[in-house]
PDB file of C-alpha atoms in Angstrom:
ATOM      1  CA  MET A  18      25.488   1.452  -0.016  1.00 81.00           C
ATOM      2  CA  LEU A  19      23.170  -1.459   0.635  1.00 89.00           C
ATOM      3  CA  THR A  20      20.978  -2.747  -2.189  1.00 90.00           C
ATOM      4  CA  GLU A  21      17.673  -4.608  -2.210  1.00 92.00           C
ATOM      5  CA  LYS A  22      15.829  -6.261  -5.075  1.00 95.00           C
ATOM      6  CA  SER A  23      12.142  -7.121  -5.031  1.00 96.00           C
ATOM      7  CA  VAL A  24       9.599  -8.390  -7.521  1.00 98.00           C
ATOM      8  CA  GLY A  25       5.964  -7.290  -7.614  1.00 97.00           C
ATOM      9  CA  GLY A  26       2.807  -8.273  -9.414  1.00 98.00           C
ATOM     10  CA  ILE A  27       0.125  -6.043 -10.866  1.00 99.00           C
ATOM     11  CA  ILE A  28      -2.763  -8.502 -10.828  1.00 99.00           C
ATOM     12  CA  PHE A  29      -6.101  -8.036 -12.558  1.00 98.00           C
ATOM     13  CA  PHE A  30      -9.319 -10.036 -12.823  1.00 97.00           C
ATOM     14  CA  GLU A  31     -11.972  -9.626 -15.503  1.00 94.00           C
ATOM     15  CA  GLU A  32     -15.656 -10.243 -14.959  1.00 91.00           C
ATOM     16  CA  ASN A  33     -18.566  -9.038 -17.093  1.00 91.00           C
ATOM     17  CA  ASN A  34     -16.131  -7.099 -19.318  1.00 87.00           C
ATOM     18  CA  LYS A  35     -14.889  -5.133 -16.308  1.00 94.00           C
ATOM     19  CA  ARG A  36     -11.261  -5.196 -15.202  1.00 96.00           C
ATOM     20  CA  LYS A  37     -10.438  -5.009 -11.488  1.00 98.00           C
ATOM     21  CA  TYR A  38      -6.976  -4.667  -9.969  1.00 98.00           C
ATOM     22  CA  LEU A  39      -5.858  -6.275  -6.727  1.00 98.00           C
ATOM     23  CA  LEU A  40      -4.494  -3.999  -4.023  1.00 97.00           C
ATOM     24  CA  LEU A  41      -3.219  -5.084  -0.619  1.00 95.00           C
ATOM     25  CA  GLU A  42      -3.438  -2.983   2.508  1.00 93.00           C
ATOM     26  CA  TYR A  43      -0.079  -2.518   4.227  1.00 91.00           C
ATOM     27  CA  GLU A  44       0.678  -0.957   7.585  1.00 82.00           C
ATOM     28  CA  ARG A  45       3.785   1.194   7.601  1.00 74.00           C
ATOM     29  CA  ILE A  46       5.570   1.645  10.892  1.00 58.00           C
ATOM     30  CA  ASN A  47       8.060   4.301  12.036  1.00 55.00           C
ATOM     31  CA  ASP A  48       8.256   6.715   9.153  1.00 59.00           C
ATOM     32  CA  GLN A  49       7.985  10.482   9.021  1.00 62.00           C
ATOM     33  CA  LYS A  50       4.191  10.226   8.788  1.00 60.00           C
ATOM     34  CA  GLY A  51       3.938   7.970  11.807  1.00 63.00           C
ATOM     35  CA  GLN A  52       2.018   4.734  11.639  1.00 67.00           C
ATOM     36  CA  HIS A  53      -0.597   4.508   8.929  1.00 74.00           C
ATOM     37  CA  LYS A  54      -1.998   2.143   6.336  1.00 85.00           C
ATOM     38  CA  TYR A  55      -1.548   2.317   2.586  1.00 90.00           C
ATOM     39  CA  TRP A  56      -2.547   0.338  -0.503  1.00 93.00           C
ATOM     40  CA  ASP A  57      -0.101  -1.203  -2.969  1.00 95.00           C
ATOM     41  CA  PHE A  58       0.620  -4.269  -5.099  1.00 97.00           C
ATOM     42  CA  PRO A  59       1.934  -7.572  -3.734  1.00 96.00           C
ATOM     43  CA  LYS A  60       5.723  -7.761  -3.816  1.00 95.00           C
ATOM     44  CA  GLY A  61       8.663  -9.259  -2.004  1.00 94.00           C
ATOM     45  CA  HIS A  62      12.408  -9.743  -1.845  1.00 95.00           C
ATOM     46  CA  VAL A  63      14.268 -11.963  -4.261  1.00 96.00           C
ATOM     47  CA  GLU A  64      15.936 -14.755  -2.316  1.00 94.00           C
ATOM     48  CA  LYS A  65      19.475 -15.892  -3.058  1.00 91.00           C
ATOM     49  CA  ASP A  66      19.758 -17.822  -6.356  1.00 92.00           C
ATOM     50  CA  GLU A  67      16.040 -17.290  -7.076  1.00 95.00           C
ATOM     51  CA  LYS A  68      14.766 -16.271 -10.521  1.00 96.00           C
ATOM     52  CA  GLU A  69      12.579 -13.163 -10.710  1.00 96.00           C
ATOM     53  CA  THR A  70       9.531 -15.092 -11.895  1.00 96.00           C
ATOM     54  CA  ASP A  71       9.993 -17.678  -9.132  1.00 97.00           C
ATOM     55  CA  THR A  72       9.983 -14.815  -6.623  1.00 97.00           C
ATOM     56  CA  LEU A  73       6.894 -13.378  -8.298  1.00 98.00           C
ATOM     57  CA  PHE A  74       4.805 -16.545  -8.048  1.00 98.00           C
ATOM     58  CA  ARG A  75       6.088 -17.366  -4.541  1.00 97.00           C
ATOM     59  CA  GLU A  76       5.259 -13.903  -3.207  1.00 96.00           C
ATOM     60  CA  ILE A  77       1.830 -13.852  -4.849  1.00 97.00           C
ATOM     61  CA  LYS A  78       0.986 -17.218  -3.304  1.00 97.00           C
ATOM     62  CA  GLU A  79       2.360 -16.216   0.126  1.00 95.00           C
ATOM     63  CA  GLU A  80       0.680 -12.801   0.227  1.00 95.00           C
ATOM     64  CA  THR A  81      -2.626 -13.510  -1.544  1.00 96.00           C
ATOM     65  CA  GLY A  82      -3.092 -17.274  -1.733  1.00 96.00           C
ATOM     66  CA  LEU A  83      -3.542 -16.910  -5.500  1.00 97.00           C
ATOM     67  CA  GLU A  84      -2.085 -19.711  -7.617  1.00 96.00           C
ATOM     68  CA  ASP A  85      -4.330 -19.657 -10.690  1.00 96.00           C
ATOM     69  CA  VAL A  86      -2.687 -16.646 -12.326  1.00 97.00           C
ATOM     70  CA  ASN A  87      -1.263 -16.152 -15.813  1.00 97.00           C
ATOM     71  CA  LEU A  88       1.806 -14.063 -16.545  1.00 97.00           C
ATOM     72  CA  ILE A  89       1.136 -11.543 -19.327  1.00 95.00           C
ATOM     73  CA  LEU A  90       4.156 -11.673 -21.599  1.00 93.00           C
ATOM     74  CA  GLY A  91       5.727  -8.437 -22.747  1.00 94.00           C
ATOM     75  CA  PHE A  92       5.170  -6.402 -19.588  1.00 97.00           C
ATOM     76  CA  LYS A  93       8.183  -5.972 -17.315  1.00 98.00           C
ATOM     77  CA  GLU A  94       8.898  -2.623 -15.693  1.00 97.00           C
ATOM     78  CA  LYS A  95      11.712  -1.609 -13.347  1.00 96.00           C
ATOM     79  CA  LEU A  96      11.433   0.927 -10.567  1.00 93.00           C
ATOM     80  CA  LYS A  97      14.473   2.244  -8.704  1.00 92.00           C
ATOM     81  CA  TYR A  98      14.461   4.406  -5.588  1.00 89.00           C
ATOM     82  CA  PHE A  99      16.341   5.114  -2.368  1.00 88.00           C
ATOM     83  CA  PHE A 100      15.138   4.933   1.221  1.00 84.00           C
ATOM     84  CA  LYS A 101      16.564   4.952   4.720  1.00 84.00           C
ATOM     85  CA  LYS A 102      16.439   1.978   7.044  1.00 81.00           C
ATOM     86  CA  ASP A 103      18.084   2.151  10.466  1.00 85.00           C
ATOM     87  CA  SER A 104      19.886   5.342   9.374  1.00 87.00           C
ATOM     88  CA  LYS A 105      21.390   3.562   6.345  1.00 90.00           C
ATOM     89  CA  LEU A 106      20.711   4.590   2.758  1.00 92.00           C
ATOM     90  CA  ILE A 107      19.413   1.703   0.668  1.00 91.00           C
ATOM     91  CA  SER A 108      19.106   1.486  -3.107  1.00 94.00           C
ATOM     92  CA  LYS A 109      16.040  -0.547  -4.027  1.00 93.00           C
ATOM     93  CA  GLU A 110      14.991  -2.010  -7.362  1.00 96.00           C
ATOM     94  CA  VAL A 111      11.513  -3.451  -7.867  1.00 96.00           C
ATOM     95  CA  ILE A 112      10.648  -5.385 -11.025  1.00 98.00           C
ATOM     96  CA  TYR A 113       6.919  -5.405 -11.812  1.00 98.00           C
ATOM     97  CA  TYR A 114       5.125  -8.013 -13.891  1.00 98.00           C
ATOM     98  CA  LEU A 115       1.510  -8.075 -15.072  1.00 98.00           C
ATOM     99  CA  LEU A 116      -0.722 -11.052 -14.315  1.00 98.00           C
ATOM    100  CA  LYS A 117      -4.308 -12.087 -14.910  1.00 97.00           C
ATOM    101  CA  SER A 118      -6.002 -13.969 -12.099  1.00 98.00           C
ATOM    102  CA  ASN A 119      -8.600 -16.590 -12.914  1.00 96.00           C
ATOM    103  CA  THR A 120     -10.218 -16.246  -9.494  1.00 96.00           C
ATOM    104  CA  LYS A 121     -11.145 -13.479  -7.039  1.00 94.00           C
ATOM    105  CA  GLU A 122     -10.637 -15.715  -4.000  1.00 94.00           C
ATOM    106  CA  VAL A 123      -7.854 -14.041  -2.000  1.00 95.00           C
ATOM    107  CA  LYS A 124      -6.426 -15.193   1.339  1.00 94.00           C
ATOM    108  CA  ILE A 125      -4.119 -12.475   2.605  1.00 88.00           C
ATOM    109  CA  SER A 126      -1.071 -13.188   4.728  1.00 87.00           C
ATOM    110  CA  PHE A 127      -0.490 -11.973   8.276  1.00 82.00           C
ATOM    111  CA  GLU A 128       1.597  -9.066   6.958  1.00 83.00           C
ATOM    112  CA  HIS A 129      -1.403  -7.374   5.325  1.00 87.00           C
ATOM    113  CA  LYS A 130      -4.453  -5.711   6.826  1.00 86.00           C
ATOM    114  CA  GLY A 131      -6.842  -6.183   3.918  1.00 92.00           C
ATOM    115  CA  PHE A 132      -7.329  -6.440   0.162  1.00 96.00           C
ATOM    116  CA  LYS A 133      -9.674  -5.213  -2.526  1.00 97.00           C
ATOM    117  CA  TRP A 134     -10.394  -5.709  -6.202  1.00 98.00           C
ATOM    118  CA  ILE A 135     -11.112  -2.271  -7.653  1.00 97.00           C
ATOM    119  CA  ASP A 136     -11.356  -0.641 -11.047  1.00 97.00           C
ATOM    120  CA  TYR A 137      -8.544   1.367 -12.586  1.00 98.00           C
ATOM    121  CA  GLU A 138      -9.783   4.853 -11.675  1.00 98.00           C
ATOM    122  CA  GLU A 139     -10.468   3.914  -8.063  1.00 98.00           C
ATOM    123  CA  ALA A 140      -7.089   2.170  -7.789  1.00 98.00           C
ATOM    124  CA  LEU A 141      -5.355   5.363  -8.923  1.00 98.00           C
ATOM    125  CA  LYS A 142      -7.070   7.180  -6.042  1.00 96.00           C
ATOM    126  CA  GLN A 143      -6.243   4.486  -3.464  1.00 95.00           C
ATOM    127  CA  ILE A 144      -2.551   3.970  -4.248  1.00 96.00           C
ATOM    128  CA  GLU A 145      -0.463   6.354  -2.161  1.00 90.00           C
ATOM    129  CA  PHE A 146       2.873   6.213  -3.960  1.00 90.00           C
ATOM    130  CA  LYS A 147       3.245   8.011  -7.289  1.00 94.00           C
ATOM    131  CA  SER A 148       5.674   5.350  -8.537  1.00 94.00           C
ATOM    132  CA  SER A 149       3.029   2.642  -7.973  1.00 95.00           C
ATOM    133  CA  ARG A 150       0.347   4.755  -9.656  1.00 97.00           C
ATOM    134  CA  ASP A 151       2.702   5.169 -12.617  1.00 97.00           C
ATOM    135  CA  MET A 152       3.149   1.370 -12.778  1.00 97.00           C
ATOM    136  CA  LEU A 153      -0.614   0.909 -12.792  1.00 98.00           C
ATOM    137  CA  LYS A 154      -0.932   3.434 -15.629  1.00 98.00           C
ATOM    138  CA  LYS A 155       1.701   1.549 -17.635  1.00 98.00           C
ATOM    139  CA  ALA A 156      -0.105  -1.746 -17.014  1.00 97.00           C
ATOM    140  CA  GLU A 157      -3.496  -0.340 -18.029  1.00 96.00           C
ATOM    141  CA  ASN A 158      -2.029   1.220 -21.173  1.00 95.00           C
ATOM    142  CA  PHE A 159      -0.285  -2.052 -22.018  1.00 96.00           C
ATOM    143  CA  ILE A 160      -3.547  -3.986 -21.699  1.00 94.00           C
ATOM    144  CA  LYS A 161      -5.501  -1.441 -23.748  1.00 91.00           C
ATOM    145  CA  SER A 162      -2.895  -1.214 -26.513  1.00 88.00           C
ATOM    146  CA  SER A 163      -2.291  -4.952 -26.798  1.00 83.00           C
ATOM    147  CA  LEU A 164      -4.417  -7.329 -28.740  1.00 57.00           C
ATOM    148  CA  MET A 165      -3.522  -9.997 -26.237  1.00 51.00           C
ATOM    149  CA  ASN A 166      -4.886 -13.441 -25.991  1.00 49.00           C
ATOM    150  CA  TYR A 167      -4.108 -14.628 -22.489  1.00 45.00           C
ATOM    151  CA  GLU A 168      -6.722 -17.328 -22.206  1.00 43.00           C
TER     152      GLU A 168
END
């Protein structure tokens, strides 16, 4: 069985005591639902001999243009699932980290159709995949339960 490993970032921005999460609009092609768009977090494949956090910051910069982000220590969640690609079963692992952005200025890459900063409740409605919604819930609970100082 083939395996893939990716790293993703759950990115938030705070302004006027309100927390907004960054979602990117993806266009899925050739699946059972046909071609349609969906919202999810930035993520990408780990390159050979690359550390997870190096992948994280590289992918965030490539997909969003964001560089002024801070990694929130203590949050690291793994997601494992299977999917088919070219009739082959693939085992995929995605490691999610939590980050605070110090800017809202996003420049999406060619591989995305759009982006939005939205509050937690709206993000839960926009995210299609249950596994991604569960990651967002874990991130929100982590933020609420932590007396973090990430300045």
